[in-house]
PDB file of C-alpha atoms in Angstrom:
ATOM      1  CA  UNK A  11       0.000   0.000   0.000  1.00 89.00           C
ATOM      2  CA  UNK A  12       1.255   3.614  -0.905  1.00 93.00           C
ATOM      3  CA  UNK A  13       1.468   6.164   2.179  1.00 94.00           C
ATOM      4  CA  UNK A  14      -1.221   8.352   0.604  1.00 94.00           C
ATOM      5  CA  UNK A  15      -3.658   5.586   0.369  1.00 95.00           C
ATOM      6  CA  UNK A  16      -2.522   4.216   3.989  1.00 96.00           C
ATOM      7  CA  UNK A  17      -2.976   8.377   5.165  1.00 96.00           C
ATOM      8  CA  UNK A  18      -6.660   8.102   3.525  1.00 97.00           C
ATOM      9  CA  UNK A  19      -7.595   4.668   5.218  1.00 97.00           C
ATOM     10  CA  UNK A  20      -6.244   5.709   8.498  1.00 98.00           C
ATOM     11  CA  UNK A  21      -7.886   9.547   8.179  1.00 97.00           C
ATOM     12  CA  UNK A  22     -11.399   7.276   7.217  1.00 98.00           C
ATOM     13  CA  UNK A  23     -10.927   4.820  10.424  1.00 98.00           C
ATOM     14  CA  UNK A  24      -9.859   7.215  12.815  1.00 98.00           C
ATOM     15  CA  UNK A  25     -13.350   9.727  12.369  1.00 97.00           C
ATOM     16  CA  UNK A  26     -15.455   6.909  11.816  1.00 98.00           C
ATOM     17  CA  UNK A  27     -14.915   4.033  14.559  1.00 97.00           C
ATOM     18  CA  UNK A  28     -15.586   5.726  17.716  1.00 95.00           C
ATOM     19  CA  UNK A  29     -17.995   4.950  20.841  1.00 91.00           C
ATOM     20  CA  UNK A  30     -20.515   7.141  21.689  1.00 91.00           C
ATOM     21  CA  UNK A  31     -18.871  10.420  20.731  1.00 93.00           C
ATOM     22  CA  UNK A  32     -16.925  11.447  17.837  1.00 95.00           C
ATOM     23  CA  UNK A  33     -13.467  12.262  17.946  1.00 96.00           C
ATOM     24  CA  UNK A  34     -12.296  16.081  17.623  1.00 97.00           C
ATOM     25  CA  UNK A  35     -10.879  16.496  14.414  1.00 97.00           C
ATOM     26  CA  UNK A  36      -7.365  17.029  15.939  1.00 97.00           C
ATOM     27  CA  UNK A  37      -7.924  14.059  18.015  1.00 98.00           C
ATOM     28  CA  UNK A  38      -8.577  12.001  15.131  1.00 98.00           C
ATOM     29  CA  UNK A  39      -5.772  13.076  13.283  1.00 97.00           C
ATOM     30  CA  UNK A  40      -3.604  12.081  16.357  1.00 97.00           C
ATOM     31  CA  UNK A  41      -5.338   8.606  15.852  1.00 98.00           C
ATOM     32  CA  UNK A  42      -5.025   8.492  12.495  1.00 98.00           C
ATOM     33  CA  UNK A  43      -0.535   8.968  12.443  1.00 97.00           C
ATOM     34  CA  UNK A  44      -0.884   6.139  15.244  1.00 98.00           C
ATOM     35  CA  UNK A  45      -2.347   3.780  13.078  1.00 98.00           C
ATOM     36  CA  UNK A  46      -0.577   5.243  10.305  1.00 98.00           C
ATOM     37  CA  UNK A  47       2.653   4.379  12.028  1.00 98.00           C
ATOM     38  CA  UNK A  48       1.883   0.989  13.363  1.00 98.00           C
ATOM     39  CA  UNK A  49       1.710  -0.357  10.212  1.00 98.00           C
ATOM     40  CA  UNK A  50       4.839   0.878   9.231  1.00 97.00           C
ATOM     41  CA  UNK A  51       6.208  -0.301  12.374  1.00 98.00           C
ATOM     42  CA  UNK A  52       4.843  -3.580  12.218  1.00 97.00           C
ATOM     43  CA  UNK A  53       4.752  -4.226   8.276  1.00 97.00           C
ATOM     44  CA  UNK A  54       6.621  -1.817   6.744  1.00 96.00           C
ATOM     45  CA  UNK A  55       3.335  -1.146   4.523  1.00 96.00           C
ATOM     46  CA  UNK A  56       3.953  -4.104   2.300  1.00 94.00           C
ATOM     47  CA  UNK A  57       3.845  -7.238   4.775  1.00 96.00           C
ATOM     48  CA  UNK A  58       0.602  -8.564   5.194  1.00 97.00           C
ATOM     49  CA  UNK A  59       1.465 -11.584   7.423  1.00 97.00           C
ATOM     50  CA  UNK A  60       4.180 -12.604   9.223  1.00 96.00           C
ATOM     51  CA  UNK A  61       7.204 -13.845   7.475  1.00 94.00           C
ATOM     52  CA  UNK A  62       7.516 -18.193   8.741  1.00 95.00           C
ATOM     53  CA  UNK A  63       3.926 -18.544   9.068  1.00 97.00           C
ATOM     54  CA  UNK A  64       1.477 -20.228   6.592  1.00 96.00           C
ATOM     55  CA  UNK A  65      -2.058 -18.912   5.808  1.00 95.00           C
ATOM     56  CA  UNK A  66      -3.823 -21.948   7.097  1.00 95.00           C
ATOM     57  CA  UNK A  67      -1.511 -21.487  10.398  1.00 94.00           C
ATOM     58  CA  UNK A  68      -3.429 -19.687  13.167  1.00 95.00           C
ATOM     59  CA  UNK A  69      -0.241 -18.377  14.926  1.00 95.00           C
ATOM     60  CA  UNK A  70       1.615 -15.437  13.618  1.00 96.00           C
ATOM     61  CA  UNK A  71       0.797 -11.627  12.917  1.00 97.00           C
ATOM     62  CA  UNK A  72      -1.866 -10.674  10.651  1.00 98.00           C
ATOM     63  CA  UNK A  73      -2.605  -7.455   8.650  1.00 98.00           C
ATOM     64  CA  UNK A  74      -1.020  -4.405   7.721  1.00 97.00           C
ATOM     65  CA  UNK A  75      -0.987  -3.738  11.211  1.00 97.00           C
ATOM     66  CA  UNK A  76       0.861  -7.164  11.994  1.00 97.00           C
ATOM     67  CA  UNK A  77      -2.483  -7.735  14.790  1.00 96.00           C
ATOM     68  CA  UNK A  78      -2.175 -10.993  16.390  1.00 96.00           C
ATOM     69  CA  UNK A  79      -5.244 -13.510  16.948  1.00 95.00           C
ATOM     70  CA  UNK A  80      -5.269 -13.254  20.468  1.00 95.00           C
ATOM     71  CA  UNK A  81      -6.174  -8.953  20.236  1.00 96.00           C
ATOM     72  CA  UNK A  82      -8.389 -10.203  17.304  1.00 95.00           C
ATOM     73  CA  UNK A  83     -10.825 -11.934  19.334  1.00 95.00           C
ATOM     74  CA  UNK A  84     -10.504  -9.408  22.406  1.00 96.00           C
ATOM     75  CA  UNK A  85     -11.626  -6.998  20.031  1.00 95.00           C
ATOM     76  CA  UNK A  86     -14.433  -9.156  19.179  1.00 94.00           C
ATOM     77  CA  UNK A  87     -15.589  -9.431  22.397  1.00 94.00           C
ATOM     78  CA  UNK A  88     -15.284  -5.763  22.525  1.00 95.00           C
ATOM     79  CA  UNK A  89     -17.681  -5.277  19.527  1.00 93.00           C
ATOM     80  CA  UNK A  90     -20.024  -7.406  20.926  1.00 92.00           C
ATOM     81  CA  UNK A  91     -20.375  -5.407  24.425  1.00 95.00           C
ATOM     82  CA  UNK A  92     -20.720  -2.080  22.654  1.00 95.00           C
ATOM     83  CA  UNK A  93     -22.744  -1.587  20.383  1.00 93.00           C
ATOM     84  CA  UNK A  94     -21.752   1.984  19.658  1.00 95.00           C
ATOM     85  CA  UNK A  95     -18.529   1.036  18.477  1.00 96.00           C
ATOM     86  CA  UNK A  96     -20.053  -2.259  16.166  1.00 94.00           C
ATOM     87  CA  UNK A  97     -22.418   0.087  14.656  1.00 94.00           C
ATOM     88  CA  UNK A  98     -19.641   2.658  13.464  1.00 96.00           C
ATOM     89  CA  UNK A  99     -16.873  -0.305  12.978  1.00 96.00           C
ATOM     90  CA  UNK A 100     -19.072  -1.655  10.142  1.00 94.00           C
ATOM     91  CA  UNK A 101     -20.239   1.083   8.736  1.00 95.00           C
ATOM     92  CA  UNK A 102     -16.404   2.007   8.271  1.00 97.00           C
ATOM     93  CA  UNK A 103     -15.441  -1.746   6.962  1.00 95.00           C
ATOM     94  CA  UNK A 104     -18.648  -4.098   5.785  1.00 94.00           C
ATOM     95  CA  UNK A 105     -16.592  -6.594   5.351  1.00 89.00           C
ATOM     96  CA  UNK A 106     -15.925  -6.408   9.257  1.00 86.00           C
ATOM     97  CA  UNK A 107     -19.621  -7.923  10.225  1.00 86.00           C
ATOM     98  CA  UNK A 108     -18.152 -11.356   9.510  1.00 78.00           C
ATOM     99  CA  UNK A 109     -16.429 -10.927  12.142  1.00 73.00           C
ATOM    100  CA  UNK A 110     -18.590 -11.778  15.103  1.00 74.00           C
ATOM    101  CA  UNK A 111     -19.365 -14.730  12.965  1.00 79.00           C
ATOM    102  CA  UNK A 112     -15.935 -16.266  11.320  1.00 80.00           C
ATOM    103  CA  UNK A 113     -13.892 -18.661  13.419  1.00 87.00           C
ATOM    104  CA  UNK A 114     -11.055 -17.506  14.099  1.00 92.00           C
ATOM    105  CA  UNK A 115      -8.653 -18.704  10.967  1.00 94.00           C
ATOM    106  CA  UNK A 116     -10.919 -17.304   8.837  1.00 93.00           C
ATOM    107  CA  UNK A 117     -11.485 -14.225   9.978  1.00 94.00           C
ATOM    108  CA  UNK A 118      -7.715 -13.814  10.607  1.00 96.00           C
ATOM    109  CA  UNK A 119      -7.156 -14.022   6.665  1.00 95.00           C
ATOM    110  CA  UNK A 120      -9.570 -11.330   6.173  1.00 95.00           C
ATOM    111  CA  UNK A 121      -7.487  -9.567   7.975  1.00 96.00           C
ATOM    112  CA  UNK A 122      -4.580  -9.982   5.477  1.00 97.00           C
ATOM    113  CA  UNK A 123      -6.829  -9.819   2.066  1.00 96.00           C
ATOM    114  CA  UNK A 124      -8.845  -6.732   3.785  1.00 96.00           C
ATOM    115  CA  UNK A 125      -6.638  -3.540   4.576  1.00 97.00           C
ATOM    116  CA  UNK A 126      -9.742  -1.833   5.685  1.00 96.00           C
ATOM    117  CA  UNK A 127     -10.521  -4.638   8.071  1.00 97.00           C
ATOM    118  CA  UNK A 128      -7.183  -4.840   8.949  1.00 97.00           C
ATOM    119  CA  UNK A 129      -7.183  -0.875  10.026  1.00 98.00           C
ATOM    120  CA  UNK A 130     -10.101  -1.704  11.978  1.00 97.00           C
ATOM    121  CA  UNK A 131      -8.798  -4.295  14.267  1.00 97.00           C
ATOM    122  CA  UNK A 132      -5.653  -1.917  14.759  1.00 98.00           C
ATOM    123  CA  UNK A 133      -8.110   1.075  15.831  1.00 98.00           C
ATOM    124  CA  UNK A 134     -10.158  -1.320  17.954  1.00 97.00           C
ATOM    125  CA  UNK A 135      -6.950  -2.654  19.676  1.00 98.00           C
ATOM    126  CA  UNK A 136      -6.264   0.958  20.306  1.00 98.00           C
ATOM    127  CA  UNK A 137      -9.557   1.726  21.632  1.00 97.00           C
ATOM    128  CA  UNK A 138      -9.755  -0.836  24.470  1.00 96.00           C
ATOM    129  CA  UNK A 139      -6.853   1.931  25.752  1.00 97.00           C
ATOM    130  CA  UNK A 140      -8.161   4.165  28.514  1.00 95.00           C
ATOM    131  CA  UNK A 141      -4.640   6.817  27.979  1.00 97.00           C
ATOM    132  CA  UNK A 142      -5.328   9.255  25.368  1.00 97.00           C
ATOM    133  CA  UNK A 143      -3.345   8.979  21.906  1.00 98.00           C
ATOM    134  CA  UNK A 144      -0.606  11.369  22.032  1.00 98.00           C
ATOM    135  CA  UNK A 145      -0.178  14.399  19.938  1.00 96.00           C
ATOM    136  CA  UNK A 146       3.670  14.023  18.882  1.00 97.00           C
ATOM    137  CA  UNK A 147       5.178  11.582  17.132  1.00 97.00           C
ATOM    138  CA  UNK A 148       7.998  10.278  20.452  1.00 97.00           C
ATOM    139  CA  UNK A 149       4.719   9.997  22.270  1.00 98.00           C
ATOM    140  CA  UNK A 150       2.574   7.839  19.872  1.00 98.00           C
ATOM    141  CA  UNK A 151       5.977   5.656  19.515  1.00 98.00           C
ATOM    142  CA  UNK A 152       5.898   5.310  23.223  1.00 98.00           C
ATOM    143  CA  UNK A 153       1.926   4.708  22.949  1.00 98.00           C
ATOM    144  CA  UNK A 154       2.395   2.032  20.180  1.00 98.00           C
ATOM    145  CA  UNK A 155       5.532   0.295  22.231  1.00 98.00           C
ATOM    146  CA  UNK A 156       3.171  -0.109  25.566  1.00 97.00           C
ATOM    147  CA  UNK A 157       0.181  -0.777  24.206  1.00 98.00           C
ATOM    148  CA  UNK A 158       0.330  -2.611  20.831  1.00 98.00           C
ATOM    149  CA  UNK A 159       3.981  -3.783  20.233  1.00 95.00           C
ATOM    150  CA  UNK A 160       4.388  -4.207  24.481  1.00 90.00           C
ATOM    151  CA  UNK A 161       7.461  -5.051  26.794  1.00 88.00           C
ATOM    152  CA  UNK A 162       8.226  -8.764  24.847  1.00 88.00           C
ATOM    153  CA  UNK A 163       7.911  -7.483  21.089  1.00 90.00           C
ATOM    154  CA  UNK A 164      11.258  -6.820  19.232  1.00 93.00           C
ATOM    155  CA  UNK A 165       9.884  -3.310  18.397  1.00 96.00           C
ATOM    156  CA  UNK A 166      11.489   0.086  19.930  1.00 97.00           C
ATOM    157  CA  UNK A 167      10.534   3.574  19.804  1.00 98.00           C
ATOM    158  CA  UNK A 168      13.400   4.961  17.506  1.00 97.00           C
ATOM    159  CA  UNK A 169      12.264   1.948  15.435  1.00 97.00           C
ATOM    160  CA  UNK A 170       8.606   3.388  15.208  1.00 98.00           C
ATOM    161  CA  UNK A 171      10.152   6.890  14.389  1.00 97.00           C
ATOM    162  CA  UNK A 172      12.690   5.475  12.179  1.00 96.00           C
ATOM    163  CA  UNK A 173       9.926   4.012   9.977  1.00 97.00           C
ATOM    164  CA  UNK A 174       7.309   6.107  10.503  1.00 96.00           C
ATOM    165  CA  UNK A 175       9.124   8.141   7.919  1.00 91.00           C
ATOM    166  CA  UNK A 176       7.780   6.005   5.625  1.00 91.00           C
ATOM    167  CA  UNK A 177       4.546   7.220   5.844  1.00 91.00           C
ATOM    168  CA  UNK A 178       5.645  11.078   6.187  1.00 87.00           C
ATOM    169  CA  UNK A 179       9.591  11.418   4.097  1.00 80.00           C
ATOM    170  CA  UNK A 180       9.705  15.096   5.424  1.00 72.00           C
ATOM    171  CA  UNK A 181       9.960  14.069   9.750  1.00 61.00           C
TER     172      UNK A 181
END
C-alpha cells in the first residue's frame, strides 16, 4: 500500500470508529498517524502476514498492522459489548460484520486480504486503551511500544520513528 492511500484509510478509520462520541478532528488526526505508524512499524506497509507462518496457520501476525489472533478476538468481544462502536466499525469496513461470525482462521485471513478490516482491528486494539493517543510523534511511539507492540515485542521507539518516515519522508 502507498502512504497516501494508507494516510486516507487511516484519516477514514480514525473519524469513523468511535464509541458514543466522535473524535475532535485534531484528536482524530492524532489517531489516524498512530495507526498510520503501526503499520509501518509492524509491516513496513507491504507485509501482510508474518514472514515463517502459513495462511492456514493460526499463529503469527496478521494485517497491515501485523495484529495478532489473540487482540483479534478481544476486540471481538469488545464489539459485541458495545454496540456503539459495532455500529460505526461496520459502517467504516462491511466486510468487518463477519467478524462476530468467522472462526477464528478465517477471519484472521480477512485480515490480510482486507486492509480496511485490517485498520479496523488496529483502531479497535487501540480503543480498548483508557490513555489518550498522544499528539507528537515520540509519544505515539511510546503509545504504540506499551500498548500494541508491548514489553516482549522486538519493536522500539526509535524503530517506530525510524519508519514512521515512511509514511511522512519530510519528519
Amino acid at each position: 500500500m502507498n502512504p497516501d492511500e494508507l494516510i486516507r484509510l487511516c484519516r477514514d478509520c480514525a473519524g469513523a470508529v468511535y464509541g458514543t462520541r466522535p473524535p475532535t478532528g485534531r484528536y482524530a488526526e492524532s489517531v489516524a498517524r498512530l495507526l498510520a505508524g503501526t503499520a509501518a512499524a509492524e509491516s513496513l506497509l507491504r507485509y501482510r502476514r508474518q514472514i515463517g507462518f502459513s495462511d492456514t496457520n493460526i499463529r503469527g501476525a496478521w494485517g497491515l498492522g501485523q495484529t495478532e489472533q489473540h487482540a483479534v478476538a478481544d476486540s471481538v468481544k469488545y464489539l459485541r459489548r458495545r454496540v456503539d462502536v459495532n455500529v460505526s466499525a461496520i459502517r467504516f469496513a462491511p466486510n468487518a460484520a463477519a467478524a462476530l461470525l468467522l472462526d477464528p482462521l478465517p477471519l484472521m485471513q480477512l485480515i490480510k486480504a482486507d486492509d480496511r478490516v485490517a485498520c479496523l482491528f488496529a483502531r479497535l486494539h487501540y480503543l480498548r486503551v483508557a490513555e489518550s493517543v498522544p499528539d507528537d510523534l515520540r509519544g505515539q511511539a511510546g503509545y504504540w511500544k506499551r500498548y500494541y507492540n508491548t514489553r516482549l515485542g522486538k519493536g522500539t521507539v526509535e524503530g517506530y520513528m525510524d519508519k514512521f518516515r515512511l509514511v511522512d519522508p519530510a519528519l
